[in-house]
């Protein structure tokens, strides 16, 4: 045989690549077997067990990192091996069995990757798996049945996890093993006779040292990737998944981004089937049948075709991957809250005009389509994506912090986030409070609501800076300025009147300075009120440093005799302290003011006499949330406001 | 028939029987559990929001809570999904909602106890491949962050790979005993990727 003589190392290169592939597979099996000793498939235990691998087990990060990056490397290795066989082709006389096996390996590895993503039961894995699994449901005739077989039910749940675990650790590896055995059998005997006789000595052109070095390089590369993980864009573990939330920007791993981008090109039910199922299936079938298809072709023709196809495919993959990344980046300026408000106000008018026109002309819906298309720039989507990514990163950080600080409860890690005031407070605030209130100018989650603010900005509420600012100018827009009564008149004016009186009484600059000093001390005294009932139940949600700071603030405030005496002399005439007041005018209770319990009472029912009254002057303008929010939810908002107030002390 | 043949036949029958049993057993086992998670009936109306709390014309994502169990776990009250709810105010836009309801005649249009306010609700799961649909106030429409399907504020598809419009859900406004008005939704999930709306699984 002289076919290989023009490039004598072709055969050896294949051998080397095949060996590297086998070693990479063995490495996956080895690291996988180690991970299995800790991993626990269960919707409430999976996330915690992966966290334990990462955090508690020596070399856990290394082992999981090797498994993680090994899987990505394997995809690339196996695909490259197919390409290598393809472009060197019949020239080196690859047995058809080996070729078919080599084509099937990347397919099975893809299935292994997808099943593996789900196992940590974290947001990235869970949402990343949705799309491929839903694509399975599109297989004609048997799709939905196949999908529910793979999932162990119609929706993702406990049995999905146990099944995916089984597919990932037993079924798919067994298939891969069988195929590799099937392929390697004929290969090692060398049906082409090109150089297999000398394999033992020189390993087909490379000596053993070269093979060992390449393997060592591969492993070194993986180890480096596993250790350097913080530098790569893949964080260790995202937040535990809340299947009902659907707020995670799902993207596949970078090795599959091109497929993700490919899918965007196919629209509609049948488009989807063609793009996601038929074309790939046809391509796979053509590859499997390639040796028989081209048997009659001249070697130079079949080889040339193979090289062109490989080049086109490689360029397409690179291009699609680039597009997928680029489209997500357009205008993705992370950081600033999205300024939705002003834009939206213009649009609302515009929209109602359009629809009024539509209904009067009885135009079909399709008429509105091109318009909506113009109004949906990629930019908005990418900005929103950046927002979602930031929120997801925050959730992940929070989940890891809570798991560290409190441990994972038996009910699962999601419970930690669901009971966490710092996670749920802003969410509830945005949903229920932000139509009137603001939090540092936004809705608690960083967005600016379209409705104009109609009540105070509660960032830092109850803290000395907030109270002092309020005492300086009660009618500032951050405080009572935006609150209007039913007739549109200013809602709460007494504090402003009181402040005016104080100013009027301060004739000299000395008087004024004294007044400011007394207000400083009064603010400090009132700020201490919110912290007087601080409990471990409150403080367990924040870092030790923050807990210490809150405790110190509470303790030092107890010494504020000035503020206390000023309060009882002056403020207590109207504002009750534990139900007692010295005057006759009624104003809200100040005992425990700004604390979680006080805020929760205020949310439940502002017009409860103790705070505001239901009728008359200075009556409650805020509605009661007793029936709209549960006691737990009210406490979540209240605790969040109390625990974050020290962040706004200027 | 010799004794040997008879024994061989018996052995064959035995082996066929146990292999058959294993095949049947494996298939049945893999077919799934005899009983799966149980929860509240899928047809039950689920309260999602108070009408007063909904801003006019701006869709709000409302949680749907129900008691549901997963596999062998006991049923616990939990968030089972989320729906986009838009309050349609005919007063604010000169009879727009009434006219609109007639124009597209979709299932989602439901009028409350009086004709002056109504709500519409949509499943938040993208009909394309199941990602969570977002509302973008700056475009006044919905969009899916995964594969960039976009829908207008009535849930009608305007661009992208989705095979159908957003899935409208039945909804209604009811007067509760307390005098409050609540929006209720019949929560359902549908198969993704297909043009037809096919309900998926028990809720």
Short mmCIF file of N, CA, C and O in Angstrom, two decimals, chain A residues 84-85 141 153 240 285 398 445 562 565 575:
data_model
loop_
_atom_site.label_atom_id
_atom_site.label_comp_id
_atom_site.label_asym_id
_atom_site.label_seq_id
_atom_site.Cartn_x
_atom_site.Cartn_y
_atom_site.Cartn_z
N UNK A 84 -11.25 14.66 11.17
CA UNK A 84 -9.95 14.13 10.73
C UNK A 84 -10.14 12.90 9.85
O UNK A 84 -9.54 12.78 8.78
N UNK A 85 -11.03 12.00 10.30
CA UNK A 85 -11.30 10.81 9.49
C UNK A 85 -11.89 11.22 8.15
O UNK A 85 -11.57 10.67 7.11
N UNK A 141 -45.05 12.03 15.47
CA UNK A 141 -45.80 10.89 15.99
C UNK A 141 -45.48 10.55 17.44
O UNK A 141 -46.32 10.64 18.32
N UNK A 153 -42.36 11.64 33.18
CA UNK A 153 -43.58 12.39 33.48
C UNK A 153 -43.72 13.55 32.50
O UNK A 153 -42.87 13.72 31.63
N UNK A 240 -30.21 27.53 43.23
CA UNK A 240 -31.13 26.39 43.09
C UNK A 240 -32.33 26.82 42.26
O UNK A 240 -32.78 27.95 42.37
N UNK A 285 -27.35 10.81 8.95
CA UNK A 285 -27.51 9.64 8.09
C UNK A 285 -26.52 9.69 6.94
O UNK A 285 -25.88 8.68 6.59
N UNK A 398 -26.36 34.92 46.58
CA UNK A 398 -27.18 34.91 47.78
C UNK A 398 -27.40 33.47 48.27
O UNK A 398 -27.30 33.18 49.46
N UNK A 445 -35.96 46.36 42.38
CA UNK A 445 -35.22 45.42 41.54
C UNK A 445 -34.37 46.14 40.50
O UNK A 445 -33.76 45.53 39.65
N UNK A 562 -29.84 63.06 74.91
CA UNK A 562 -30.33 64.31 74.30
C UNK A 562 -31.55 64.06 73.44
O UNK A 562 -32.57 64.71 73.60
N UNK A 565 -34.61 62.99 75.43
CA UNK A 565 -35.33 64.04 76.17
C UNK A 565 -36.04 64.98 75.20
O UNK A 565 -37.15 65.42 75.46
N UNK A 575 -46.83 62.55 68.80
CA UNK A 575 -46.46 61.16 68.51
C UNK A 575 -46.47 60.34 69.79
O UNK A 575 -45.76 60.66 70.74
#
